[in-house]
Amino acid sequence: MPDLQQRELRDAVTGHPLVEAAFGLAHDLLGGLSSRWRHTRGVAHRAATAAAAVPQTDRPVLVAAAWLHDIGYAQPLRRSGFHPLDGAWHLQEHSWPEPLAGLVAHHSAARFVAAVRGLAGPLRAFSAPRFARGPLADALTYADQTTGPDGQVMAVEDRLAEMLRRHGPDSPNARVHPQRAPAIRAAVLRIEQRLRARR
Ligand SMILES: [Fe+2]
């Protein structure tokens, strides 16, 4: 493994107080959920490898958001049952930096699913444009949507297909798939292009 990649992977868990704190909270909430934890670890590592696509000052925020993006699945945090929002509320109420709550709220084009679940209003409370769009939001979506449910690196098309199978044909995710999938593919493509341009 090239030195650079090794350093990126190490930085996924150490090296910055925000990342360390995010790792600690995610581990406390998801560490006992084996598959969810493997996925979370994979997304954090994937975010570290994509960090070059965002400005240097945003890199710890990206990796911290990757650790935290699925904490809303933890039973103690369940409120709306929509994990991006449940996770974001927890972060907001515990005074985590605003960008983290916003990125978690909007990760992987959550706005489409929120709309059909009647949760567009609460999601709008996390309204800064860069939480939903732009390199930082794209990079988090890239990390999540190219990491499988067991933490393995996965092509975005395989990930979308796996997600549809898991949620089922009548799920909110399936209903918004025609609108959401192109937004996810576009985010992944933009990050791949940014990473290629840096090589
Ligand atoms: Fe995820």
CSV table of N, CA, C and O and ligand atoms in Angstrom, one decimal, residues 36 39-40 43 66 69-70 73 83 107-108 143-145 147-148 159 166, ligand 1:
chain,number,residue,atom,x,y,z
A,36,ARG,N,-23.4,-2.8,11.0
A,36,ARG,CA,-23.5,-1.3,11.0
A,36,ARG,C,-22.1,-0.7,11.3
A,36,ARG,O,-21.7,0.2,10.7
A,39,HIS,N,-19.7,-1.3,8.4
A,39,HIS,CA,-20.0,-0.3,7.3
A,39,HIS,C,-19.5,1.1,7.7
A,39,HIS,O,-18.8,1.8,6.9
A,40,THR,N,-19.7,1.5,9.0
A,40,THR,CA,-19.2,2.8,9.4
A,40,THR,C,-17.7,2.9,9.3
A,40,THR,O,-17.2,3.9,8.8
A,43,VAL,N,-16.8,3.4,5.7
A,43,VAL,CA,-17.1,4.7,5.2
A,43,VAL,C,-16.1,5.7,5.7
A,43,VAL,O,-15.6,6.6,4.9
A,66,ALA,N,-18.1,11.2,8.4
A,66,ALA,CA,-18.2,9.8,8.0
A,66,ALA,C,-18.4,8.8,9.2
A,66,ALA,O,-19.2,7.9,9.1
A,69,HIS,N,-22.1,9.4,10.4
A,69,HIS,CA,-23.3,9.6,9.5
A,69,HIS,C,-24.4,8.6,9.7
A,69,HIS,O,-25.6,9.0,9.5
A,70,ASP,N,-24.2,7.5,10.3
A,70,ASP,CA,-25.2,6.5,10.6
A,70,ASP,C,-25.6,6.4,12.1
A,70,ASP,O,-26.3,5.4,12.4
A,73,TYR,N,-29.1,5.4,13.5
A,73,TYR,CA,-29.6,4.0,13.5
A,73,TYR,C,-29.6,3.5,14.9
A,73,TYR,O,-30.2,2.5,15.2
A,83,HIS,N,-32.9,8.0,9.9
A,83,HIS,CA,-31.6,8.0,10.6
A,83,HIS,C,-30.8,9.3,10.3
A,83,HIS,O,-30.1,9.8,11.2
A,107,HIS,N,-26.8,13.6,4.3
A,107,HIS,CA,-25.9,12.7,3.6
A,107,HIS,C,-26.6,11.8,2.6
A,107,HIS,O,-27.8,11.4,2.8
A,108,SER,N,-26.0,11.5,1.5
A,108,SER,CA,-26.5,10.6,0.5
A,108,SER,C,-27.9,11.0,0.0
A,108,SER,O,-28.8,10.2,-0.2
A,143,ALA,N,-18.3,8.5,-0.1
A,143,ALA,CA,-17.8,7.5,0.8
A,143,ALA,C,-18.9,6.5,1.2
A,143,ALA,O,-18.7,5.3,1.3
A,144,ASP,N,-20.1,7.0,1.5
A,144,ASP,CA,-21.2,6.2,1.9
A,144,ASP,C,-21.7,5.3,0.8
A,144,ASP,O,-22.0,4.1,1.0
A,145,GLN,N,-21.7,5.9,-0.4
A,145,GLN,CA,-22.4,5.1,-1.5
A,145,GLN,C,-21.4,4.3,-2.3
A,145,GLN,O,-21.7,3.7,-3.3
A,147,THR,N,-19.4,2.3,-0.4
A,147,THR,CA,-19.0,1.3,0.7
A,147,THR,C,-20.2,0.5,1.0
A,147,THR,O,-21.3,1.0,1.2
A,148,GLY,N,-20.0,-0.8,1.0
A,148,GLY,CA,-21.1,-1.8,1.1
A,148,GLY,C,-21.6,-1.9,2.6
A,148,GLY,O,-20.9,-1.4,3.5
A,159,ARG,N,-24.0,-0.7,-5.1
A,159,ARG,CA,-24.5,-0.2,-3.8
A,159,ARG,C,-26.0,0.3,-3.9
A,159,ARG,O,-26.8,0.0,-3.0
A,166,ARG,N,-32.5,-4.2,-0.1
A,166,ARG,CA,-32.6,-4.2,1.4
A,166,ARG,C,-33.8,-3.5,1.9
A,166,ARG,O,-34.5,-3.9,2.8
B,1,FE,FE,-24.1,4.7,5.6
